[in-house]
Amino acid sequence: LASTGMCISFFWGVFVFQESLRSISVATLAILVLVLGASLCSVANSSIPLRWGRRGGQGQQELTASKGLVPMTLISGVLFAFAGGLADGTLMVPFKLFSKSSAAASQGTTFQYMEAFGFGQVLCFGMVFLAQLAMWRKNSKSLRGFGEAIRVCSLPGMMSGLAWAIANVGSVHASEFLGVALGFPLTQTNIILH
């Protein structure tokens, strides 16, 4: 997800918004190194290194037995990761368009954009909440337990949302001063900390 988002954001910045770079080849190499690093960090915390390390015996039998399920699961995973990366890589495009507009050309562009973005988040929350409510009712045929689920999930959800919002402000600042081609891909190096 992070790797695809980095590449998509880089292409938006260089080819659509015509952001200037000192050297396109060095910037491309830097993006490739970021992509490789993010990919290795993603894989390092999974079972893939363990499977690659197995030689013959039981490990080989497990891999052979699961081969029938792997291709469809792998294809679905790659497609969803690409779709998520596409959405992630275009996250700063509305900000870039906003900052290029004449109405937003003043100082404080980041905070003007974040106000509008926050208002959009509140609207989206209402729609997602209603969709979740409808799915809960459809799956369990009643709303029993929905209030308890909200109680249990609210604090962790709000805390992770707060962390994401703080990071998003940093991402917007990076995109404002470094451009979409470089600023946003650099923010995706957060995977190293996870």
mmCIF file with all atom_site columns, C-alpha atoms in Angstrom:
data_model
loop_
_atom_site.group_PDB
_atom_site.id
_atom_site.type_symbol
_atom_site.label_atom_id
_atom_site.label_alt_id
_atom_site.label_comp_id
_atom_site.label_asym_id
_atom_site.label_entity_id
_atom_site.label_seq_id
_atom_site.pdbx_PDB_ins_code
_atom_site.Cartn_x
_atom_site.Cartn_y
_atom_site.Cartn_z
_atom_site.occupancy
_atom_site.B_iso_or_equiv
_atom_site.pdbx_formal_charge
_atom_site.auth_seq_id
_atom_site.auth_comp_id
_atom_site.auth_asym_id
_atom_site.auth_atom_id
_atom_site.pdbx_PDB_model_num
ATOM 1   C CA . LEU A 1 1   ? 0.000   0.000   0.000   1.00 0.00 ? 1   LEU A CA 1
ATOM 2   C CA . ALA A 1 2   ? 2.678   2.502   0.984   1.00 0.00 ? 2   ALA A CA 1
ATOM 3   C CA . SER A 1 3   ? 4.821   1.630   -2.042  1.00 0.00 ? 3   SER A CA 1
ATOM 4   C CA . THR A 1 4   ? 1.969   2.088   -4.508  1.00 0.00 ? 4   THR A CA 1
ATOM 5   C CA . GLY A 1 5   ? 0.940   5.326   -2.806  1.00 0.00 ? 5   GLY A CA 1
ATOM 6   C CA . MET A 1 6   ? 4.500   6.679   -3.054  1.00 0.00 ? 6   MET A CA 1
ATOM 7   C CA . CYS A 1 7   ? 4.691   5.961   -6.775  1.00 0.00 ? 7   CYS A CA 1
ATOM 8   C CA . ILE A 1 8   ? 1.228   7.341   -7.564  1.00 0.00 ? 8   ILE A CA 1
ATOM 9   C CA . SER A 1 9   ? 1.929   10.532  -5.606  1.00 0.00 ? 9   SER A CA 1
ATOM 10  C CA . PHE A 1 10  ? 5.288   10.923  -7.337  1.00 0.00 ? 10  PHE A CA 1
ATOM 11  C CA . PHE A 1 11  ? 3.666   10.575  -10.763 1.00 0.00 ? 11  PHE A CA 1
ATOM 12  C CA . TRP A 1 12  ? 0.932   13.088  -9.846  1.00 0.00 ? 12  TRP A CA 1
ATOM 13  C CA . GLY A 1 13  ? 3.557   15.621  -8.774  1.00 0.00 ? 13  GLY A CA 1
ATOM 14  C CA . VAL A 1 14  ? 5.951   15.206  -11.681 1.00 0.00 ? 14  VAL A CA 1
ATOM 15  C CA . PHE A 1 15  ? 3.641   14.530  -14.612 1.00 0.00 ? 15  PHE A CA 1
ATOM 16  C CA . VAL A 1 16  ? 0.348   16.234  -13.708 1.00 0.00 ? 16  VAL A CA 1
ATOM 17  C CA . PHE A 1 17  ? 1.388   19.178  -11.525 1.00 0.00 ? 17  PHE A CA 1
ATOM 18  C CA . GLN A 1 18  ? 4.741   19.645  -13.309 1.00 0.00 ? 18  GLN A CA 1
ATOM 19  C CA . GLU A 1 19  ? 6.644   20.074  -10.044 1.00 0.00 ? 19  GLU A CA 1
ATOM 20  C CA . SER A 1 20  ? 10.267  20.916  -10.634 1.00 0.00 ? 20  SER A CA 1
ATOM 21  C CA . LEU A 1 21  ? 12.955  18.533  -9.456  1.00 0.00 ? 21  LEU A CA 1
ATOM 22  C CA . ARG A 1 22  ? 16.692  19.072  -9.589  1.00 0.00 ? 22  ARG A CA 1
ATOM 23  C CA . SER A 1 23  ? 17.168  15.658  -11.136 1.00 0.00 ? 23  SER A CA 1
ATOM 24  C CA . ILE A 1 24  ? 14.332  13.409  -12.269 1.00 0.00 ? 24  ILE A CA 1
ATOM 25  C CA . SER A 1 25  ? 16.645  10.397  -12.382 1.00 0.00 ? 25  SER A CA 1
ATOM 26  C CA . VAL A 1 26  ? 17.886  10.892  -8.796  1.00 0.00 ? 26  VAL A CA 1
ATOM 27  C CA . ALA A 1 27  ? 14.323  11.512  -7.586  1.00 0.00 ? 27  ALA A CA 1
ATOM 28  C CA . THR A 1 28  ? 13.163  8.331   -9.360  1.00 0.00 ? 28  THR A CA 1
ATOM 29  C CA . LEU A 1 29  ? 16.007  6.388   -7.770  1.00 0.00 ? 29  LEU A CA 1
ATOM 30  C CA . ALA A 1 30  ? 15.073  7.799   -4.356  1.00 0.00 ? 30  ALA A CA 1
ATOM 31  C CA . ILE A 1 31  ? 11.436  6.747   -4.843  1.00 0.00 ? 31  ILE A CA 1
ATOM 32  C CA . LEU A 1 32  ? 12.570  3.246   -5.837  1.00 0.00 ? 32  LEU A CA 1
ATOM 33  C CA . VAL A 1 33  ? 14.708  3.004   -2.677  1.00 0.00 ? 33  VAL A CA 1
ATOM 34  C CA . LEU A 1 34  ? 11.728  4.161   -0.576  1.00 0.00 ? 34  LEU A CA 1
ATOM 35  C CA . VAL A 1 35  ? 9.500   1.600   -2.297  1.00 0.00 ? 35  VAL A CA 1
ATOM 36  C CA . LEU A 1 36  ? 12.014  -1.177  -1.701  1.00 0.00 ? 36  LEU A CA 1
ATOM 37  C CA . GLY A 1 37  ? 12.445  -0.165  1.938   1.00 0.00 ? 37  GLY A CA 1
ATOM 38  C CA . ALA A 1 38  ? 8.690   0.055   2.553   1.00 0.00 ? 38  ALA A CA 1
ATOM 39  C CA . SER A 1 39  ? 8.143   -3.309  0.866   1.00 0.00 ? 39  SER A CA 1
ATOM 40  C CA . LEU A 1 40  ? 10.849  -4.980  2.945   1.00 0.00 ? 40  LEU A CA 1
ATOM 41  C CA . CYS A 1 41  ? 9.447   -3.458  6.150   1.00 0.00 ? 41  CYS A CA 1
ATOM 42  C CA . SER A 1 42  ? 5.976   -4.752  5.233   1.00 0.00 ? 42  SER A CA 1
ATOM 43  C CA . VAL A 1 43  ? 7.242   -8.257  4.512   1.00 0.00 ? 43  VAL A CA 1
ATOM 44  C CA . ALA A 1 44  ? 9.512   -8.419  7.562   1.00 0.00 ? 44  ALA A CA 1
ATOM 45  C CA . ASN A 1 45  ? 6.587   -8.540  9.965   1.00 0.00 ? 45  ASN A CA 1
ATOM 46  C CA . SER A 1 46  ? 4.758   -11.323 8.110   1.00 0.00 ? 46  SER A CA 1
ATOM 47  C CA . SER A 1 47  ? 5.212   -15.072 7.793   1.00 0.00 ? 47  SER A CA 1
ATOM 48  C CA . ILE A 1 48  ? 6.862   -14.735 4.364   1.00 0.00 ? 48  ILE A CA 1
ATOM 49  C CA . PRO A 1 49  ? 10.466  -14.728 5.691   1.00 0.00 ? 49  PRO A CA 1
ATOM 50  C CA . LEU A 1 50  ? 9.687   -17.885 7.677   1.00 0.00 ? 50  LEU A CA 1
ATOM 51  C CA . ARG A 1 51  ? 8.279   -19.606 4.602   1.00 0.00 ? 51  ARG A CA 1
ATOM 52  C CA . TRP A 1 52  ? 11.254  -18.558 2.486   1.00 0.00 ? 52  TRP A CA 1
ATOM 53  C CA . GLY A 1 53  ? 13.597  -19.941 5.142   1.00 0.00 ? 53  GLY A CA 1
ATOM 54  C CA . ARG A 1 54  ? 12.054  -23.418 5.207   1.00 0.00 ? 54  ARG A CA 1
ATOM 55  C CA . ARG A 1 55  ? 13.822  -26.136 3.271   1.00 0.00 ? 55  ARG A CA 1
ATOM 56  C CA . GLY A 1 56  ? 11.988  -29.341 2.316   1.00 0.00 ? 56  GLY A CA 1
ATOM 57  C CA . GLY A 1 57  ? 10.062  -31.460 4.825   1.00 0.00 ? 57  GLY A CA 1
ATOM 58  C CA . GLN A 1 58  ? 6.995   -30.133 6.536   1.00 0.00 ? 58  GLN A CA 1
ATOM 59  C CA . GLY A 1 59  ? 7.404   -26.563 5.307   1.00 0.00 ? 59  GLY A CA 1
ATOM 60  C CA . GLN A 1 60  ? 7.402   -27.691 1.687   1.00 0.00 ? 60  GLN A CA 1
ATOM 61  C CA . GLN A 1 61  ? 4.320   -29.887 2.266   1.00 0.00 ? 61  GLN A CA 1
ATOM 62  C CA . GLU A 1 62  ? 2.442   -26.947 3.834   1.00 0.00 ? 62  GLU A CA 1
ATOM 63  C CA . LEU A 1 63  ? 3.239   -24.719 0.879   1.00 0.00 ? 63  LEU A CA 1
ATOM 64  C CA . THR A 1 64  ? 2.226   -27.395 -1.628  1.00 0.00 ? 64  THR A CA 1
ATOM 65  C CA . ALA A 1 65  ? -1.041  -28.156 0.208   1.00 0.00 ? 65  ALA A CA 1
ATOM 66  C CA . SER A 1 66  ? -2.096  -24.501 0.190   1.00 0.00 ? 66  SER A CA 1
ATOM 67  C CA . LYS A 1 67  ? -1.200  -23.832 -3.449  1.00 0.00 ? 67  LYS A CA 1
ATOM 68  C CA . GLY A 1 68  ? -4.808  -24.170 -4.614  1.00 0.00 ? 68  GLY A CA 1
ATOM 69  C CA . LEU A 1 69  ? -5.903  -21.242 -2.437  1.00 0.00 ? 69  LEU A CA 1
ATOM 70  C CA . VAL A 1 70  ? -2.884  -18.983 -2.861  1.00 0.00 ? 70  VAL A CA 1
ATOM 71  C CA . PRO A 1 71  ? -3.391  -17.673 -6.418  1.00 0.00 ? 71  PRO A CA 1
ATOM 72  C CA . MET A 1 72  ? -6.897  -16.230 -5.856  1.00 0.00 ? 72  MET A CA 1
ATOM 73  C CA . THR A 1 73  ? -6.023  -14.891 -2.407  1.00 0.00 ? 73  THR A CA 1
ATOM 74  C CA . LEU A 1 74  ? -2.811  -13.408 -3.758  1.00 0.00 ? 74  LEU A CA 1
ATOM 75  C CA . ILE A 1 75  ? -4.560  -11.807 -6.742  1.00 0.00 ? 75  ILE A CA 1
ATOM 76  C CA . SER A 1 76  ? -7.288  -10.344 -4.518  1.00 0.00 ? 76  SER A CA 1
ATOM 77  C CA . GLY A 1 77  ? -4.708  -9.048  -2.051  1.00 0.00 ? 77  GLY A CA 1
ATOM 78  C CA . VAL A 1 78  ? -2.619  -7.416  -4.764  1.00 0.00 ? 78  VAL A CA 1
ATOM 79  C CA . LEU A 1 79  ? -5.673  -5.807  -6.381  1.00 0.00 ? 79  LEU A CA 1
ATOM 80  C CA . PHE A 1 80  ? -6.960  -4.426  -3.073  1.00 0.00 ? 80  PHE A CA 1
ATOM 81  C CA . ALA A 1 81  ? -3.476  -3.203  -2.122  1.00 0.00 ? 81  ALA A CA 1
ATOM 82  C CA . PHE A 1 82  ? -3.157  -1.466  -5.494  1.00 0.00 ? 82  PHE A CA 1
ATOM 83  C CA . ALA A 1 83  ? -6.596  0.156   -5.115  1.00 0.00 ? 83  ALA A CA 1
ATOM 84  C CA . GLY A 1 84  ? -5.685  1.313   -1.603  1.00 0.00 ? 84  GLY A CA 1
ATOM 85  C CA . GLY A 1 85  ? -2.346  2.643   -2.857  1.00 0.00 ? 85  GLY A CA 1
ATOM 86  C CA . LEU A 1 86  ? -4.081  4.472   -5.690  1.00 0.00 ? 86  LEU A CA 1
ATOM 87  C CA . ALA A 1 87  ? -6.402  6.169   -3.197  1.00 0.00 ? 87  ALA A CA 1
ATOM 88  C CA . ASP A 1 88  ? -3.497  6.825   -0.819  1.00 0.00 ? 88  ASP A CA 1
ATOM 89  C CA . GLY A 1 89  ? -1.302  8.300   -3.543  1.00 0.00 ? 89  GLY A CA 1
ATOM 90  C CA . THR A 1 90  ? -4.026  10.700  -4.645  1.00 0.00 ? 90  THR A CA 1
ATOM 91  C CA . LEU A 1 91  ? -4.765  11.851  -1.089  1.00 0.00 ? 91  LEU A CA 1
ATOM 92  C CA . MET A 1 92  ? -2.890  15.142  -1.509  1.00 0.00 ? 92  MET A CA 1
ATOM 93  C CA . VAL A 1 93  ? -4.236  15.912  -4.995  1.00 0.00 ? 93  VAL A CA 1
ATOM 94  C CA . PRO A 1 94  ? -7.257  17.870  -3.664  1.00 0.00 ? 94  PRO A CA 1
ATOM 95  C CA . PHE A 1 95  ? -4.891  19.857  -1.439  1.00 0.00 ? 95  PHE A CA 1
ATOM 96  C CA . LYS A 1 96  ? -2.627  20.639  -4.381  1.00 0.00 ? 96  LYS A CA 1
ATOM 97  C CA . LEU A 1 97  ? -5.612  21.796  -6.439  1.00 0.00 ? 97  LEU A CA 1
ATOM 98  C CA . PHE A 1 98  ? -6.869  23.827  -3.470  1.00 0.00 ? 98  PHE A CA 1
ATOM 99  C CA . SER A 1 99  ? -3.504  25.497  -2.920  1.00 0.00 ? 99  SER A CA 1
ATOM 100 C CA . LYS A 1 100 ? -3.204  26.372  -6.623  1.00 0.00 ? 100 LYS A CA 1
ATOM 101 C CA . SER A 1 101 ? -6.576  28.109  -6.688  1.00 0.00 ? 101 SER A CA 1
ATOM 102 C CA . SER A 1 102 ? -6.522  31.896  -6.466  1.00 0.00 ? 102 SER A CA 1
ATOM 103 C CA . ALA A 1 103 ? -8.789  31.973  -3.391  1.00 0.00 ? 103 ALA A CA 1
ATOM 104 C CA . ALA A 1 104 ? -6.349  29.880  -1.372  1.00 0.00 ? 104 ALA A CA 1
ATOM 105 C CA . ALA A 1 105 ? -3.150  31.597  -2.477  1.00 0.00 ? 105 ALA A CA 1
ATOM 106 C CA . SER A 1 106 ? -2.726  33.344  0.877   1.00 0.00 ? 106 SER A CA 1
ATOM 107 C CA . GLN A 1 107 ? -0.705  32.301  3.892   1.00 0.00 ? 107 GLN A CA 1
ATOM 108 C CA . GLY A 1 108 ? -2.273  29.586  5.991   1.00 0.00 ? 108 GLY A CA 1
ATOM 109 C CA . THR A 1 109 ? -3.302  27.420  3.050   1.00 0.00 ? 109 THR A CA 1
ATOM 110 C CA . THR A 1 110 ? -2.706  24.279  5.075   1.00 0.00 ? 110 THR A CA 1
ATOM 111 C CA . PHE A 1 111 ? -5.131  25.268  7.807   1.00 0.00 ? 111 PHE A CA 1
ATOM 112 C CA . GLN A 1 112 ? -7.776  26.507  5.354   1.00 0.00 ? 112 GLN A CA 1
ATOM 113 C CA . TYR A 1 113 ? -7.620  23.157  3.616   1.00 0.00 ? 113 TYR A CA 1
ATOM 114 C CA . MET A 1 114 ? -7.669  21.222  6.895   1.00 0.00 ? 114 MET A CA 1
ATOM 115 C CA . GLU A 1 115 ? -10.853 23.046  7.963   1.00 0.00 ? 115 GLU A CA 1
ATOM 116 C CA . ALA A 1 116 ? -12.598 21.982  4.764   1.00 0.00 ? 116 ALA A CA 1
ATOM 117 C CA . PHE A 1 117 ? -11.139 18.478  5.053   1.00 0.00 ? 117 PHE A CA 1
ATOM 118 C CA . GLY A 1 118 ? -12.344 18.194  8.665   1.00 0.00 ? 118 GLY A CA 1
ATOM 119 C CA . PHE A 1 119 ? -15.850 19.249  7.670   1.00 0.00 ? 119 PHE A CA 1
ATOM 120 C CA . GLY A 1 120 ? -15.806 16.558  4.982   1.00 0.00 ? 120 GLY A CA 1
ATOM 121 C CA . GLN A 1 121 ? -14.651 14.016  7.554   1.00 0.00 ? 121 GLN A CA 1
ATOM 122 C CA . VAL A 1 122 ? -17.606 14.832  9.804   1.00 0.00 ? 122 VAL A CA 1
ATOM 123 C CA . LEU A 1 123 ? -20.011 14.362  6.891   1.00 0.00 ? 123 LEU A CA 1
ATOM 124 C CA . CYS A 1 124 ? -18.379 11.073  5.928   1.00 0.00 ? 124 CYS A CA 1
ATOM 125 C CA . PHE A 1 125 ? -18.516 9.848   9.521   1.00 0.00 ? 125 PHE A CA 1
ATOM 126 C CA . GLY A 1 126 ? -22.300 10.219  9.523   1.00 0.00 ? 126 GLY A CA 1
ATOM 127 C CA . MET A 1 127 ? -22.652 8.207   6.321   1.00 0.00 ? 127 MET A CA 1
ATOM 128 C CA . VAL A 1 128 ? -20.249 5.473   7.467   1.00 0.00 ? 128 VAL A CA 1
ATOM 129 C CA . PHE A 1 129 ? -21.982 5.262   10.864  1.00 0.00 ? 129 PHE A CA 1
ATOM 130 C CA . LEU A 1 130 ? -25.387 4.824   9.216   1.00 0.00 ? 130 LEU A CA 1
ATOM 131 C CA . ALA A 1 131 ? -23.972 2.192   6.845   1.00 0.00 ? 131 ALA A CA 1
ATOM 132 C CA . GLN A 1 132 ? -22.459 0.312   9.792   1.00 0.00 ? 132 GLN A CA 1
ATOM 133 C CA . LEU A 1 133 ? -25.754 0.512   11.658  1.00 0.00 ? 133 LEU A CA 1
ATOM 134 C CA . ALA A 1 134 ? -27.603 -0.908  8.647   1.00 0.00 ? 134 ALA A CA 1
ATOM 135 C CA . MET A 1 135 ? -25.064 -3.732  8.206   1.00 0.00 ? 135 MET A CA 1
ATOM 136 C CA . TRP A 1 136 ? -25.253 -4.604  11.916  1.00 0.00 ? 136 TRP A CA 1
ATOM 137 C CA . ARG A 1 137 ? -29.035 -4.789  11.732  1.00 0.00 ? 137 ARG A CA 1
ATOM 138 C CA . LYS A 1 138 ? -28.948 -6.854  8.539   1.00 0.00 ? 138 LYS A CA 1
ATOM 139 C CA . ASN A 1 139 ? -26.410 -9.358  9.906   1.00 0.00 ? 139 ASN A CA 1
ATOM 140 C CA . SER A 1 140 ? -27.816 -9.776  13.432  1.00 0.00 ? 140 SER A CA 1
ATOM 141 C CA . LYS A 1 141 ? -31.507 -9.048  12.679  1.00 0.00 ? 141 LYS A CA 1
ATOM 142 C CA . SER A 1 142 ? -31.572 -6.542  15.572  1.00 0.00 ? 142 SER A CA 1
ATOM 143 C CA . LEU A 1 143 ? -29.507 -3.776  17.120  1.00 0.00 ? 143 LEU A CA 1
ATOM 144 C CA . ARG A 1 144 ? -28.716 -5.801  20.235  1.00 0.00 ? 144 ARG A CA 1
ATOM 145 C CA . GLY A 1 145 ? -25.056 -5.372  21.123  1.00 0.00 ? 145 GLY A CA 1
ATOM 146 C CA . PHE A 1 146 ? -24.509 -2.379  18.827  1.00 0.00 ? 146 PHE A CA 1
ATOM 147 C CA . GLY A 1 147 ? -24.239 0.081   21.733  1.00 0.00 ? 147 GLY A CA 1
ATOM 148 C CA . GLU A 1 148 ? -21.730 -2.170  23.505  1.00 0.00 ? 148 GLU A CA 1
ATOM 149 C CA . ALA A 1 149 ? -19.652 -2.458  20.333  1.00 0.00 ? 149 ALA A CA 1
ATOM 150 C CA . ILE A 1 150 ? -19.597 1.326   20.015  1.00 0.00 ? 150 ILE A CA 1
ATOM 151 C CA . ARG A 1 151 ? -18.570 1.680   23.672  1.00 0.00 ? 151 ARG A CA 1
ATOM 152 C CA . VAL A 1 152 ? -15.701 -0.776  23.260  1.00 0.00 ? 152 VAL A CA 1
ATOM 153 C CA . CYS A 1 153 ? -14.468 0.632   19.941  1.00 0.00 ? 153 CYS A CA 1
ATOM 154 C CA . SER A 1 154 ? -14.902 4.376   20.540  1.00 0.00 ? 154 SER A CA 1
ATOM 155 C CA . LEU A 1 155 ? -11.783 5.181   22.570  1.00 0.00 ? 155 LEU A CA 1
ATOM 156 C CA . PRO A 1 156 ? -9.327  3.147   20.439  1.00 0.00 ? 156 PRO A CA 1
ATOM 157 C CA . GLY A 1 157 ? -10.970 4.524   17.296  1.00 0.00 ? 157 GLY A CA 1
ATOM 158 C CA . MET A 1 158 ? -10.742 8.116   18.477  1.00 0.00 ? 158 MET A CA 1
ATOM 159 C CA . MET A 1 159 ? -7.114  7.715   19.563  1.00 0.00 ? 159 MET A CA 1
ATOM 160 C CA . SER A 1 160 ? -6.050  6.204   16.243  1.00 0.00 ? 160 SER A CA 1
ATOM 161 C CA . GLY A 1 161 ? -8.038  8.904   14.436  1.00 0.00 ? 161 GLY A CA 1
ATOM 162 C CA . LEU A 1 162 ? -6.255  11.584  16.449  1.00 0.00 ? 162 LEU A CA 1
ATOM 163 C CA . ALA A 1 163 ? -2.860  10.095  15.575  1.00 0.00 ? 163 ALA A CA 1
ATOM 164 C CA . TRP A 1 164 ? -3.867  9.914   11.906  1.00 0.00 ? 164 TRP A CA 1
ATOM 165 C CA . ALA A 1 165 ? -5.109  13.527  11.941  1.00 0.00 ? 165 ALA A CA 1
ATOM 166 C CA . ILE A 1 166 ? -1.830  14.782  13.418  1.00 0.00 ? 166 ILE A CA 1
ATOM 167 C CA . ALA A 1 167 ? 0.114   12.848  10.799  1.00 0.00 ? 167 ALA A CA 1
ATOM 168 C CA . ASN A 1 168 ? -2.196  14.156  8.072   1.00 0.00 ? 168 ASN A CA 1
ATOM 169 C CA . VAL A 1 169 ? -1.428  17.765  9.054   1.00 0.00 ? 169 VAL A CA 1
ATOM 170 C CA . GLY A 1 170 ? 2.264   16.907  8.703   1.00 0.00 ? 170 GLY A CA 1
ATOM 171 C CA . SER A 1 171 ? 1.579   15.309  5.342   1.00 0.00 ? 171 SER A CA 1
ATOM 172 C CA . VAL A 1 172 ? -0.243  18.422  4.121   1.00 0.00 ? 172 VAL A CA 1
ATOM 173 C CA . HIS A 1 173 ? 2.644   20.642  5.299   1.00 0.00 ? 173 HIS A CA 1
ATOM 174 C CA . ALA A 1 174 ? 5.161   18.389  3.540   1.00 0.00 ? 174 ALA A CA 1
ATOM 175 C CA . SER A 1 175 ? 3.126   18.488  0.333   1.00 0.00 ? 175 SER A CA 1
ATOM 176 C CA . GLU A 1 176 ? 2.784   22.271  0.541   1.00 0.00 ? 176 GLU A CA 1
ATOM 177 C CA . PHE A 1 177 ? 6.504   22.965  0.918   1.00 0.00 ? 177 PHE A CA 1
ATOM 178 C CA . LEU A 1 178 ? 8.129   20.007  -0.857  1.00 0.00 ? 178 LEU A CA 1
ATOM 179 C CA . GLY A 1 179 ? 5.421   19.256  -3.413  1.00 0.00 ? 179 GLY A CA 1
ATOM 180 C CA . VAL A 1 180 ? 3.318   16.157  -3.949  1.00 0.00 ? 180 VAL A CA 1
ATOM 181 C CA . ALA A 1 181 ? 6.110   14.357  -5.797  1.00 0.00 ? 181 ALA A CA 1
ATOM 182 C CA . LEU A 1 182 ? 8.488   14.374  -2.814  1.00 0.00 ? 182 LEU A CA 1
ATOM 183 C CA . GLY A 1 183 ? 6.586   15.488  0.287   1.00 0.00 ? 183 GLY A CA 1
ATOM 184 C CA . PHE A 1 184 ? 3.926   12.804  0.355   1.00 0.00 ? 184 PHE A CA 1
ATOM 185 C CA . PRO A 1 185 ? 6.228   9.851   -0.427  1.00 0.00 ? 185 PRO A CA 1
ATOM 186 C CA . LEU A 1 186 ? 8.484   10.951  2.440   1.00 0.00 ? 186 LEU A CA 1
ATOM 187 C CA . THR A 1 187 ? 5.536   10.815  4.839   1.00 0.00 ? 187 THR A CA 1
ATOM 188 C CA . GLN A 1 188 ? 5.003   7.181   3.888   1.00 0.00 ? 188 GLN A CA 1
ATOM 189 C CA . THR A 1 189 ? 8.281   6.204   5.497   1.00 0.00 ? 189 THR A CA 1
ATOM 190 C CA . ASN A 1 190 ? 6.284   5.978   8.737   1.00 0.00 ? 190 ASN A CA 1
ATOM 191 C CA . ILE A 1 191 ? 6.090   2.245   8.071   1.00 0.00 ? 191 ILE A CA 1
ATOM 192 C CA . ILE A 1 192 ? 9.621   2.014   9.463   1.00 0.00 ? 192 ILE A CA 1
ATOM 193 C CA . LEU A 1 193 ? 8.282   3.032   12.882  1.00 0.00 ? 193 LEU A CA 1
ATOM 194 C CA . HIS A 1 194 ? 5.551   0.393   12.908  1.00 0.00 ? 194 HIS A CA 1
#
